[in-house]
CSV table of C-alpha atoms in Angstrom, one decimal:
chain,number,residue,atom,x,y,z
A,129,UNK,CA,36.1,-16.8,36.3
A,130,UNK,CA,34.0,-18.8,38.8
A,131,UNK,CA,31.1,-18.2,37.1
A,132,UNK,CA,29.0,-21.7,36.5
A,133,UNK,CA,26.6,-20.1,33.9
A,134,UNK,CA,27.3,-22.0,30.2
A,135,UNK,CA,30.4,-21.0,28.3
A,136,UNK,CA,29.9,-19.8,24.7
A,137,UNK,CA,32.8,-19.3,22.6
A,138,UNK,CA,32.2,-16.2,20.0
A,139,UNK,CA,34.4,-16.3,17.0
A,140,UNK,CA,33.9,-12.8,15.5
A,141,UNK,CA,34.1,-9.6,17.4
A,142,UNK,CA,32.9,-6.7,15.3
A,143,UNK,CA,29.9,-4.8,14.6
A,144,UNK,CA,27.9,-8.0,14.7
A,145,UNK,CA,29.9,-9.8,17.7
A,146,UNK,CA,29.2,-7.4,19.8
A,147,UNK,CA,25.8,-7.1,19.2
A,148,UNK,CA,25.3,-10.5,19.9
A,149,UNK,CA,28.2,-10.2,23.4
A,150,UNK,CA,25.6,-7.8,24.0
A,151,UNK,CA,22.5,-10.1,24.0
A,152,UNK,CA,23.5,-13.1,25.4
A,153,UNK,CA,25.9,-12.0,27.8
A,154,UNK,CA,22.6,-11.7,30.6
A,155,UNK,CA,22.7,-15.7,29.9
A,156,UNK,CA,25.9,-16.8,28.5
A,157,UNK,CA,29.6,-16.5,30.3
A,158,UNK,CA,30.9,-15.4,26.1
A,159,UNK,CA,34.7,-16.4,25.4
A,160,UNK,CA,35.1,-14.1,22.4
A,161,UNK,CA,37.9,-14.6,19.4
A,162,UNK,CA,38.7,-12.1,17.1
A,163,UNK,CA,41.8,-11.8,15.2
A,164,UNK,CA,41.6,-7.7,15.2
A,165,UNK,CA,41.5,-7.7,19.4
A,166,UNK,CA,44.5,-8.8,21.1
A,167,UNK,CA,43.4,-11.3,23.9
A,168,UNK,CA,43.5,-10.6,27.6
A,169,UNK,CA,43.9,-6.6,27.2
A,170,UNK,CA,40.1,-5.6,28.2
A,171,UNK,CA,38.1,-4.8,24.6
A,172,UNK,CA,35.3,-7.2,26.0
A,173,UNK,CA,33.1,-4.3,26.6
A,174,UNK,CA,31.9,-5.9,29.5
A,175,UNK,CA,29.6,-8.2,27.4
A,176,UNK,CA,32.9,-10.6,26.6
A,177,UNK,CA,36.3,-11.9,27.7
A,178,UNK,CA,38.6,-11.8,24.7
A,179,UNK,CA,40.1,-14.8,24.4
A,180,UNK,CA,42.3,-16.8,21.8
A,181,UNK,CA,40.8,-18.6,19.3
A,182,UNK,CA,41.2,-22.5,20.9
A,183,UNK,CA,39.8,-21.6,24.3
A,184,UNK,CA,36.7,-19.7,22.3
A,185,UNK,CA,36.5,-22.5,19.9
A,186,UNK,CA,36.2,-25.4,23.0
A,187,UNK,CA,33.2,-23.6,24.5
A,188,UNK,CA,29.5,-25.6,24.5
A,189,UNK,CA,28.2,-23.8,22.4
A,190,UNK,CA,30.2,-21.6,19.6
A,191,UNK,CA,29.2,-18.8,17.5
A,192,UNK,CA,30.5,-17.7,14.2
A,193,UNK,CA,30.0,-13.9,13.7
A,194,UNK,CA,32.2,-13.9,10.8
A,195,UNK,CA,31.9,-12.3,7.7
A,196,UNK,CA,30.1,-15.4,4.8
A,197,UNK,CA,33.5,-15.0,2.9
A,198,UNK,CA,35.5,-16.2,5.7
A,199,UNK,CA,33.3,-18.8,7.2
A,200,UNK,CA,35.4,-21.5,5.5
A,201,UNK,CA,38.5,-20.6,6.8
A,202,UNK,CA,36.7,-20.1,10.5
A,203,UNK,CA,35.0,-23.6,9.9
A,204,UNK,CA,39.3,-24.9,9.1
A,205,UNK,CA,40.6,-22.8,12.3
A,206,UNK,CA,38.2,-24.0,14.9
A,207,UNK,CA,37.6,-27.5,14.1
A,208,UNK,CA,40.3,-29.1,16.1
A,209,UNK,CA,39.1,-26.9,19.1
A,210,UNK,CA,35.7,-28.1,18.8
A,211,UNK,CA,34.5,-30.1,22.0
A,212,UNK,CA,33.1,-33.8,20.2
A,213,UNK,CA,29.2,-32.5,21.2
A,214,UNK,CA,29.7,-29.3,20.6
A,215,UNK,CA,26.4,-26.9,18.9
A,216,UNK,CA,27.7,-24.6,16.3
A,217,UNK,CA,25.7,-21.6,15.0
A,218,UNK,CA,26.4,-19.2,12.8
A,219,UNK,CA,24.8,-15.5,11.8
A,220,UNK,CA,25.5,-14.9,8.0
A,221,UNK,CA,22.5,-13.1,5.8
A,222,UNK,CA,22.6,-15.8,3.7
A,223,UNK,CA,22.1,-19.6,4.5
A,224,UNK,CA,23.0,-22.1,2.0
A,225,UNK,CA,25.8,-21.9,1.3
A,226,UNK,CA,27.2,-21.3,5.1
A,227,UNK,CA,24.6,-25.0,5.6
A,228,UNK,CA,26.8,-26.5,3.2
A,229,UNK,CA,30.3,-25.5,4.6
A,230,UNK,CA,29.3,-26.1,7.9
A,231,UNK,CA,28.1,-29.7,7.3
A,232,UNK,CA,31.2,-30.3,5.0
A,233,UNK,CA,33.6,-29.5,7.3
A,234,UNK,CA,32.4,-29.7,10.9
A,235,UNK,CA,33.3,-33.2,12.6
A,236,UNK,CA,30.5,-35.9,12.8
A,237,UNK,CA,29.5,-35.4,16.2
A,238,UNK,CA,29.2,-31.7,15.9
A,239,UNK,CA,25.3,-30.3,16.0
A,240,UNK,CA,25.1,-27.3,13.9
A,241,UNK,CA,22.1,-24.5,13.3
A,242,UNK,CA,22.1,-21.9,10.8
A,243,UNK,CA,20.2,-18.8,11.6
A,244,UNK,CA,20.1,-14.9,10.5
A,245,UNK,CA,19.4,-12.5,12.6
A,246,UNK,CA,17.0,-10.2,10.4
A,247,UNK,CA,18.7,-6.8,12.2
A,248,UNK,CA,22.0,-5.5,12.8
A,249,UNK,CA,23.8,-3.0,14.8
A,250,UNK,CA,21.7,-0.1,13.3
A,251,UNK,CA,18.1,-1.2,13.3
A,252,UNK,CA,18.8,-3.5,16.6
A,253,UNK,CA,20.1,0.1,18.6
A,254,UNK,CA,17.5,0.5,20.5
A,255,UNK,CA,16.6,-3.5,21.8
A,256,UNK,CA,16.3,-6.2,19.7
A,257,UNK,CA,12.6,-7.5,21.3
A,258,UNK,CA,10.1,-8.3,18.4
A,259,UNK,CA,12.6,-8.1,15.3
A,260,UNK,CA,13.1,-11.3,13.3
A,261,UNK,CA,15.1,-13.9,12.8
A,262,UNK,CA,15.4,-17.0,10.7
A,263,UNK,CA,16.7,-20.4,12.0
A,264,UNK,CA,17.3,-23.0,9.8
A,265,UNK,CA,18.0,-26.8,11.1
A,266,UNK,CA,20.7,-27.8,9.7
A,267,UNK,CA,22.4,-30.6,11.9
A,268,UNK,CA,19.7,-31.9,14.7
A,269,UNK,CA,16.0,-31.0,14.4
A,270,UNK,CA,15.9,-30.8,18.1
A,271,UNK,CA,19.1,-28.3,18.6
A,272,UNK,CA,17.2,-26.0,15.7
A,273,UNK,CA,14.3,-26.1,17.8
A,274,UNK,CA,15.9,-25.5,21.3
A,275,UNK,CA,17.3,-22.4,19.5
A,276,UNK,CA,14.8,-20.9,18.1
A,277,UNK,CA,12.7,-21.5,21.6
A,278,UNK,CA,16.0,-19.7,22.9
A,279,UNK,CA,15.3,-17.0,21.0
A,280,UNK,CA,11.5,-16.5,21.1
A,281,UNK,CA,11.8,-16.5,24.8
A,282,UNK,CA,14.8,-15.6,26.2
A,283,UNK,CA,15.3,-12.6,23.2
A,284,UNK,CA,12.1,-11.8,22.4
A,285,UNK,CA,12.7,-12.4,18.7
A,286,UNK,CA,9.6,-13.0,16.1
A,287,UNK,CA,11.4,-17.0,15.2
A,288,UNK,CA,10.9,-18.4,11.5
A,289,UNK,CA,11.8,-21.8,11.5
A,290,UNK,CA,12.9,-22.3,7.6
A,291,UNK,CA,15.2,-24.4,4.8
A,292,UNK,CA,18.5,-22.9,4.0
A,293,UNK,CA,16.3,-22.9,0.5
A,294,UNK,CA,13.5,-20.9,1.3
A,295,UNK,CA,15.7,-18.6,3.0
A,296,UNK,CA,17.9,-17.9,0.8
A,297,UNK,CA,14.8,-17.2,-1.7
A,298,UNK,CA,13.1,-14.5,0.1
A,299,UNK,CA,16.1,-13.1,1.5
A,300,UNK,CA,17.1,-12.6,-2.3
A,301,UNK,CA,14.2,-10.0,-2.4
A,302,UNK,CA,14.3,-8.6,0.7
A,303,UNK,CA,17.7,-7.4,1.6
A,304,UNK,CA,19.0,-7.6,-2.7
A,305,UNK,CA,16.8,-5.3,-2.9
A,306,UNK,CA,17.6,-3.0,0.0
A,307,UNK,CA,20.8,-2.6,-0.7
A,308,UNK,CA,20.4,-2.1,-4.3
A,309,UNK,CA,18.0,0.7,-4.0
A,310,UNK,CA,20.3,2.3,-0.9
A,311,UNK,CA,23.7,1.9,-3.0
A,312,UNK,CA,21.9,3.6,-5.5
A,313,UNK,CA,20.7,6.6,-3.3
A,314,UNK,CA,23.8,6.8,-1.6
A,315,UNK,CA,25.5,7.4,-5.1
A,316,UNK,CA,23.3,10.1,-5.5
A,317,UNK,CA,23.8,12.1,-2.0
A,318,UNK,CA,23.9,14.8,-1.1
A,319,UNK,CA,20.0,14.3,-1.0
A,320,UNK,CA,17.2,16.7,-0.4
A,321,UNK,CA,16.8,16.8,3.4
A,322,UNK,CA,14.5,20.3,3.6
A,323,UNK,CA,11.3,20.2,1.6
A,324,UNK,CA,10.7,16.3,1.7
A,325,UNK,CA,7.6,14.1,2.2
A,326,UNK,CA,7.1,11.4,4.4
A,327,UNK,CA,7.6,8.5,1.6
A,328,UNK,CA,11.0,10.2,1.0
A,329,UNK,CA,11.5,10.0,4.4
A,330,UNK,CA,11.0,6.3,5.2
A,331,UNK,CA,13.3,5.6,1.8
A,332,UNK,CA,16.0,7.4,3.6
A,333,UNK,CA,15.5,5.9,6.8
A,334,UNK,CA,16.0,2.4,5.3
A,335,UNK,CA,19.3,3.8,3.5
A,336,UNK,CA,20.4,4.8,7.2
A,337,UNK,CA,19.6,1.0,8.5
A,338,UNK,CA,22.1,-0.3,6.2
A,339,UNK,CA,24.5,2.3,5.1
A,340,UNK,CA,27.1,1.4,7.7
A,341,UNK,CA,27.0,-1.8,6.7
A,342,UNK,CA,30.6,-4.1,6.2
A,343,UNK,CA,30.9,-4.2,2.5
A,344,UNK,CA,31.6,-7.8,3.5
A,345,UNK,CA,27.8,-7.9,4.5
A,346,UNK,CA,26.6,-6.3,0.7
A,347,UNK,CA,29.2,-9.0,-0.6
A,348,UNK,CA,27.6,-11.9,0.8
A,349,UNK,CA,24.2,-10.6,0.3
A,350,UNK,CA,24.7,-9.9,-3.8
A,351,UNK,CA,27.3,-12.8,-4.6
A,352,UNK,CA,26.6,-16.0,-1.5
A,353,UNK,CA,22.8,-15.6,-2.1
A,354,UNK,CA,21.9,-18.2,-5.4
A,355,UNK,CA,19.5,-16.0,-5.7
A,356,UNK,CA,20.7,-12.8,-5.7
A,357,UNK,CA,21.4,-12.5,-9.6
A,358,UNK,CA,17.9,-13.2,-10.6
A,359,UNK,CA,16.4,-10.6,-7.9
A,360,UNK,CA,18.6,-8.0,-9.0
A,361,UNK,CA,18.0,-8.8,-12.7
A,362,UNK,CA,14.1,-8.5,-12.6
A,363,UNK,CA,14.8,-5.6,-11.1
A,364,UNK,CA,16.7,-3.7,-13.9
A,365,UNK,CA,14.5,-5.5,-16.2
A,366,UNK,CA,11.3,-3.2,-14.5
A,367,UNK,CA,13.4,-0.4,-14.2
A,368,UNK,CA,14.1,-0.4,-17.7
A,369,UNK,CA,10.4,-0.6,-18.2
A,370,UNK,CA,9.7,2.4,-15.8
A,371,UNK,CA,12.2,4.3,-17.9
A,372,UNK,CA,10.8,3.3,-21.1
A,373,UNK,CA,7.4,4.4,-19.6
A,374,UNK,CA,8.0,7.4,-17.6
A,375,UNK,CA,7.7,11.1,-19.2
A,376,UNK,CA,5.0,9.4,-21.7
A,377,UNK,CA,0.8,8.8,-20.1
B,213,UNK,CA,-26.0,29.4,5.0
B,214,UNK,CA,-26.3,32.3,7.5
B,215,UNK,CA,-22.4,32.1,8.6
B,216,UNK,CA,-20.7,35.1,9.3
B,217,UNK,CA,-17.2,33.3,8.5
B,218,UNK,CA,-15.1,33.5,5.0
B,219,UNK,CA,-16.1,31.6,2.1
B,220,UNK,CA,-13.9,29.5,0.1
B,221,UNK,CA,-14.5,28.1,-2.9
B,222,UNK,CA,-12.8,25.6,-3.3
B,223,UNK,CA,-12.2,23.8,-6.9
B,224,UNK,CA,-12.2,19.9,-7.3
B,225,UNK,CA,-13.7,17.7,-4.5
B,226,UNK,CA,-11.2,14.1,-5.0
B,227,UNK,CA,-9.1,12.7,-2.6
B,228,UNK,CA,-6.9,15.8,-2.0
B,229,UNK,CA,-9.8,18.0,-2.2
B,230,UNK,CA,-11.5,16.4,0.7
B,231,UNK,CA,-8.1,16.4,2.8
B,232,UNK,CA,-7.7,20.0,1.9
B,233,UNK,CA,-12.0,20.4,3.3
B,234,UNK,CA,-11.1,18.7,6.2
B,235,UNK,CA,-8.6,20.8,7.2
B,236,UNK,CA,-9.7,23.8,6.3
B,237,UNK,CA,-13.4,23.9,7.5
B,238,UNK,CA,-12.9,25.2,11.3
B,239,UNK,CA,-11.5,28.3,9.5
B,240,UNK,CA,-13.8,28.8,6.3
B,241,UNK,CA,-17.4,27.9,5.1
B,242,UNK,CA,-16.4,25.8,2.1
B,243,UNK,CA,-18.0,25.9,-1.3
B,244,UNK,CA,-16.5,23.1,-2.8
B,245,UNK,CA,-17.1,22.0,-6.4
B,246,UNK,CA,-16.4,19.1,-8.6
B,247,UNK,CA,-17.4,18.0,-12.1
B,248,UNK,CA,-17.4,14.6,-11.0
B,249,UNK,CA,-20.1,15.2,-7.8
B,250,UNK,CA,-23.6,16.7,-8.3
B,251,UNK,CA,-24.3,20.2,-6.8
B,252,UNK,CA,-26.7,20.1,-3.9
B,253,UNK,CA,-27.2,16.4,-3.5
B,254,UNK,CA,-25.2,15.8,-0.5
B,255,UNK,CA,-21.6,14.4,-0.5
B,256,UNK,CA,-20.0,17.3,0.9
B,257,UNK,CA,-19.2,14.6,3.7
B,258,UNK,CA,-20.2,17.5,6.0
B,259,UNK,CA,-17.0,19.5,5.8
B,260,UNK,CA,-17.9,21.7,2.5
B,261,UNK,CA,-21.4,22.2,0.3
B,262,UNK,CA,-21.4,21.5,-3.0
B,263,UNK,CA,-21.9,23.8,-5.3
B,264,UNK,CA,-21.9,25.0,-8.6
B,265,UNK,CA,-18.5,26.0,-10.6
B,266,UNK,CA,-19.7,29.9,-10.4
B,267,UNK,CA,-20.6,30.1,-6.8
B,268,UNK,CA,-17.4,28.2,-5.7
B,269,UNK,CA,-15.0,30.7,-7.8
B,270,UNK,CA,-16.9,33.8,-6.7
B,271,UNK,CA,-15.4,33.1,-3.4
B,272,UNK,CA,-13.3,36.1,-1.8
B,273,UNK,CA,-10.8,32.4,-1.7
B,274,UNK,CA,-10.6,29.9,-4.1
B,275,UNK,CA,-7.9,27.0,-4.0
B,276,UNK,CA,-7.8,24.3,-6.8
B,277,UNK,CA,-7.2,21.1,-6.1
B,278,UNK,CA,-7.6,19.9,-9.2
B,279,UNK,CA,-4.9,17.2,-11.8
B,280,UNK,CA,-1.8,19.8,-12.7
B,281,UNK,CA,-2.5,18.5,-16.3
B,282,UNK,CA,-6.2,19.9,-15.8
B,283,UNK,CA,-4.8,23.4,-14.4
B,284,UNK,CA,-5.3,25.5,-17.6
B,285,UNK,CA,-8.5,24.7,-18.4
B,286,UNK,CA,-9.6,24.8,-14.7
B,287,UNK,CA,-8.1,28.8,-14.8
B,288,UNK,CA,-10.0,29.5,-18.0
B,289,UNK,CA,-13.4,28.2,-16.8
B,290,UNK,CA,-13.4,30.1,-13.5
B,291,UNK,CA,-11.5,33.2,-14.8
B,292,UNK,CA,-15.5,34.8,-15.9
B,293,UNK,CA,-16.3,34.1,-12.1
B,294,UNK,CA,-13.5,35.1,-9.9
B,295,UNK,CA,-14.7,38.3,-8.0
B,296,UNK,CA,-11.7,41.3,-8.7
B,297,UNK,CA,-9.6,41.0,-5.8
B,298,UNK,CA,-9.8,37.4,-5.0
B,299,UNK,CA,-7.4,35.3,-3.8
B,300,UNK,CA,-6.0,31.7,-5.9
B,301,UNK,CA,-4.3,28.9,-4.7
B,302,UNK,CA,-3.0,25.7,-6.7
B,303,UNK,CA,-2.2,22.9,-5.0
B,304,UNK,CA,-0.2,21.1,-7.2
B,305,UNK,CA,2.8,18.6,-7.1
B,306,UNK,CA,5.1,21.0,-9.0
B,307,UNK,CA,5.0,24.7,-9.0
B,308,UNK,CA,7.0,26.3,-12.0
B,309,UNK,CA,4.4,25.5,-14.9
B,310,UNK,CA,1.4,26.1,-12.5
B,311,UNK,CA,2.8,29.5,-11.1
B,312,UNK,CA,3.1,30.6,-14.8
B,313,UNK,CA,0.0,29.7,-16.2
B,314,UNK,CA,-1.8,31.2,-13.3
B,315,UNK,CA,-0.2,34.4,-14.1
B,316,UNK,CA,-0.9,33.8,-17.7
B,317,UNK,CA,-4.3,33.5,-17.6
B,318,UNK,CA,-6.0,34.8,-14.0
B,319,UNK,CA,-7.1,38.9,-14.5
B,320,UNK,CA,-4.2,41.4,-13.3
B,321,UNK,CA,-6.3,42.3,-9.9
B,322,UNK,CA,-6.2,38.6,-8.8
B,323,UNK,CA,-3.9,37.6,-6.0
B,324,UNK,CA,-1.6,34.2,-6.6
B,325,UNK,CA,-0.4,32.0,-4.4
B,326,UNK,CA,1.3,28.4,-5.2
B,327,UNK,CA,1.5,25.7,-2.6
B,328,UNK,CA,2.5,22.4,-2.3
B,329,UNK,CA,1.6,20.2,0.2
B,330,UNK,CA,3.9,17.8,0.8
B,331,UNK,CA,1.7,15.1,2.1
B,332,UNK,CA,-1.2,13.2,1.0
B,333,UNK,CA,-4.3,11.5,1.6
B,334,UNK,CA,-2.2,8.7,2.8
B,335,UNK,CA,0.6,10.8,4.7
B,336,UNK,CA,-1.7,13.0,6.2
B,337,UNK,CA,-4.4,10.6,7.3
B,338,UNK,CA,-3.6,10.9,11.1
B,339,UNK,CA,-3.5,14.7,11.0
B,340,UNK,CA,-0.9,17.0,9.4
B,341,UNK,CA,0.5,18.6,12.1
B,342,UNK,CA,3.7,18.9,11.7
B,343,UNK,CA,3.9,17.7,8.2
B,344,UNK,CA,5.5,19.8,5.3
B,345,UNK,CA,4.2,22.5,2.9
B,346,UNK,CA,6.2,24.4,0.4
B,347,UNK,CA,4.8,28.8,-0.9
B,348,UNK,CA,5.5,30.2,-3.4
B,349,UNK,CA,4.9,33.8,-3.8
B,350,UNK,CA,3.5,34.1,-7.5
B,351,UNK,CA,1.4,37.4,-7.7
B,352,UNK,CA,1.6,39.4,-4.1
B,353,UNK,CA,4.3,39.2,-1.6
B,354,UNK,CA,2.4,40.0,1.1
B,355,UNK,CA,0.0,37.1,0.4
B,356,UNK,CA,2.4,34.6,-0.1
B,357,UNK,CA,3.2,35.6,3.6
B,358,UNK,CA,-0.6,35.6,5.3
B,359,UNK,CA,-0.8,31.8,3.8
B,360,UNK,CA,2.8,31.0,4.9
B,361,UNK,CA,1.8,32.0,8.3
B,362,UNK,CA,-2.0,30.9,8.0
B,363,UNK,CA,-0.6,27.4,7.2
B,364,UNK,CA,2.0,27.7,10.3
B,365,UNK,CA,-0.3,29.1,12.9
B,366,UNK,CA,-3.7,27.5,12.2
B,367,UNK,CA,-2.5,24.2,10.8
B,368,UNK,CA,0.7,23.6,12.0
B,369,UNK,CA,2.8,22.7,8.9
B,370,UNK,CA,5.8,23.5,8.7
B,371,UNK,CA,6.3,25.8,5.8
B,372,UNK,CA,9.2,26.3,3.3
B,373,UNK,CA,8.8,29.6,1.4
B,374,UNK,CA,10.7,29.5,-2.0
B,375,UNK,CA,10.5,30.7,-5.8
B,376,UNK,CA,8.8,28.0,-8.2
B,377,UNK,CA,12.2,26.7,-9.6
B,378,UNK,CA,14.0,26.0,-6.2
B,379,UNK,CA,10.7,24.1,-5.2
B,380,UNK,CA,11.0,22.2,-8.5
B,381,UNK,CA,14.1,21.7,-8.6
B,382,UNK,CA,14.7,20.3,-5.2
B,383,UNK,CA,10.9,18.4,-5.8
B,384,UNK,CA,12.7,16.3,-8.6
B,385,UNK,CA,14.4,14.8,-6.3
B,386,UNK,CA,11.9,13.8,-3.3
B,387,UNK,CA,8.7,12.8,-5.5
B,388,UNK,CA,10.4,11.1,-8.5
B,389,UNK,CA,12.7,9.3,-6.7
B,390,UNK,CA,10.0,8.1,-4.7
B,391,UNK,CA,7.9,7.1,-7.6
B,392,UNK,CA,10.5,5.8,-9.4
B,393,UNK,CA,11.6,3.1,-6.7
B,394,UNK,CA,7.6,2.7,-6.0
B,395,UNK,CA,6.9,2.0,-9.2
B,396,UNK,CA,9.7,-0.8,-9.5
B,397,UNK,CA,8.4,-2.6,-6.7
B,398,UNK,CA,4.9,-2.6,-7.0
B,399,UNK,CA,5.5,-4.0,-10.3
B,400,UNK,CA,7.8,-7.0,-8.4
B,401,UNK,CA,5.0,-7.8,-6.1
B,402,UNK,CA,4.2,-10.0,-4.4
B,403,UNK,CA,7.1,-8.9,-2.2
B,404,UNK,CA,7.4,-11.0,1.0
B,405,UNK,CA,5.7,-10.1,4.1
B,406,UNK,CA,7.4,-12.6,6.4
B,407,UNK,CA,11.1,-12.2,7.0
B,408,UNK,CA,11.7,-8.4,6.2
B,409,UNK,CA,14.2,-6.3,7.9
B,410,UNK,CA,13.6,-2.8,9.4
B,411,UNK,CA,14.7,-1.4,6.6
B,412,UNK,CA,12.7,-3.1,4.2
B,413,UNK,CA,9.9,-2.7,6.2
B,414,UNK,CA,10.5,1.1,5.6
B,415,UNK,CA,10.8,0.9,2.1
B,416,UNK,CA,7.3,-0.7,1.9
B,417,UNK,CA,5.8,2.1,4.2
B,418,UNK,CA,7.2,4.6,1.5
B,419,UNK,CA,5.5,2.5,-0.9
B,420,UNK,CA,2.0,1.9,0.7
B,421,UNK,CA,2.5,6.0,1.2
B,422,UNK,CA,2.2,6.7,-2.3
B,423,UNK,CA,0.8,3.6,-3.8
B,424,UNK,CA,-3.0,4.9,-4.0
B,425,UNK,CA,-1.8,8.6,-5.7
B,426,UNK,CA,-3.3,8.7,-8.4
B,427,UNK,CA,-1.8,8.3,-12.1
B,428,UNK,CA,-2.4,12.0,-12.2
B,429,UNK,CA,0.0,12.8,-9.9
B,430,UNK,CA,2.2,10.1,-11.0
B,431,UNK,CA,2.2,12.4,-14.1
B,432,UNK,CA,2.9,15.6,-13.1
B,433,UNK,CA,5.4,14.2,-11.0
B,434,UNK,CA,7.5,12.6,-14.6
B,435,UNK,CA,6.5,15.2,-16.6
B,436,UNK,CA,5.5,18.5,-15.5
B,437,UNK,CA,8.9,19.2,-13.3
B,438,UNK,CA,11.7,20.7,-15.5
B,439,UNK,CA,13.8,18.7,-13.5
B,440,UNK,CA,12.7,15.2,-13.6
B,441,UNK,CA,14.6,14.1,-16.6
B,442,UNK,CA,17.9,15.1,-15.2
B,443,UNK,CA,17.6,13.8,-11.9
B,444,UNK,CA,15.5,10.4,-13.7
B,445,UNK,CA,18.6,9.9,-16.0
B,446,UNK,CA,21.2,10.3,-13.0
B,447,UNK,CA,18.9,7.2,-10.7
B,448,UNK,CA,18.9,5.2,-14.1
B,449,UNK,CA,23.0,5.9,-14.5
B,450,UNK,CA,23.5,5.1,-11.0
B,451,UNK,CA,21.4,1.7,-11.4
B,452,UNK,CA,23.5,0.7,-13.7
B,453,UNK,CA,26.9,1.3,-12.9
B,454,UNK,CA,25.3,-0.7,-10.1
B,455,UNK,CA,24.4,-3.6,-12.0
B,456,UNK,CA,27.8,-3.4,-13.6
B,457,UNK,CA,29.5,-4.0,-10.3
B,458,UNK,CA,26.9,-6.0,-8.3
B,459,UNK,CA,28.3,-9.5,-7.7
B,460,UNK,CA,31.9,-8.4,-8.5
B,461,UNK,CA,33.9,-7.1,-5.6
């Protein structure tokens, strides 16, 4: 590769990794690694070059697009290959645990920013401009601001700079409720598609946006968000109340 | 009034009655009656003339835009004033009970069609073309076809001609689930409005479409649809399953 553009290492080339590569490839040469993809045999879909872990991890910027549950193992695997002042960015659906893990496991000189793009392959399929991303400072305030500015200006995202705790508290409700409701509605399928109302159509659109999320995304939202259990219990308590009063007056 | 257009009696001039008048006024002179509105003192919003019950009920076509729970009393009240071959149409959210009540309580010569416009003041606020309506034959197949054709051609609605039973079975799911979920989400408010996802935004749009529905609409959907209890129990049983497995694998 003879480009003089910055190289970006992308660890994880699943559905979200590919979406990331597609939107970052105008600005970076992307060297992607995924254990499930063979290096050097194509498969980068024109937006990334597939390579080995060491090469991807040695880039000046490294984006971790792996399931939250695989983050620790990934950090341990890339650690020996990181350049001394690398910028490492994760994209997990929760932020408290990943921020702690990255801070605990990455060498002192490495800069760390947590992000949570509030969209996925489904909601981002017609473009991501105007969609939302949370950016959390983990190690290096300047780096968090730089990443936020890039997301705002280059990617045209709506950026929320928040602490990992504030993120997880809000995401527990937003994502926790969406996935809980989607899970129950999917279990009720087949559902009517004929005499539907506009509000029912909206519900089903919400379900369709998360129906293809990987089980790992569901698990991250339900297990790895410290506020998830609380939201879930509140939903069920209120559902029980509705159950008790439905059919009365 | 010197118009030669057909007169349509509209019993009930609440939020849905007004929506009805707005869309039917290009084709009919609408004489509306609502116990909460004073006859002859304006208030018809330029789309109807407010009048007494007897005058409204004497029109050749009578539309009943009253809560399902008030239908029987309304039928008994209008019965003495109906013309012998009047066409009576209801617009309730359930169809089995209203169809039975209308057939049982209205004089033999009167023709009866049940309808359920699958929209409301919220979802219909930017126009109703393309929205859905269910049309049920109750007494007189020809009349049901005529009403269906009018809805299709004049109002540009998507028309579903179904039996009251088929309607209620499907509506129990469509409306039952929407209102159940909306009720629980509203009880959880205030909900996040900042770092939301597209799927969460859809959920909240669904809630916003039914949040101003009258308590009577909720009651009709939950109590007067013979299939509602079954759908509700299935939702809660599956929610309990989700509750049991959430946070596990």
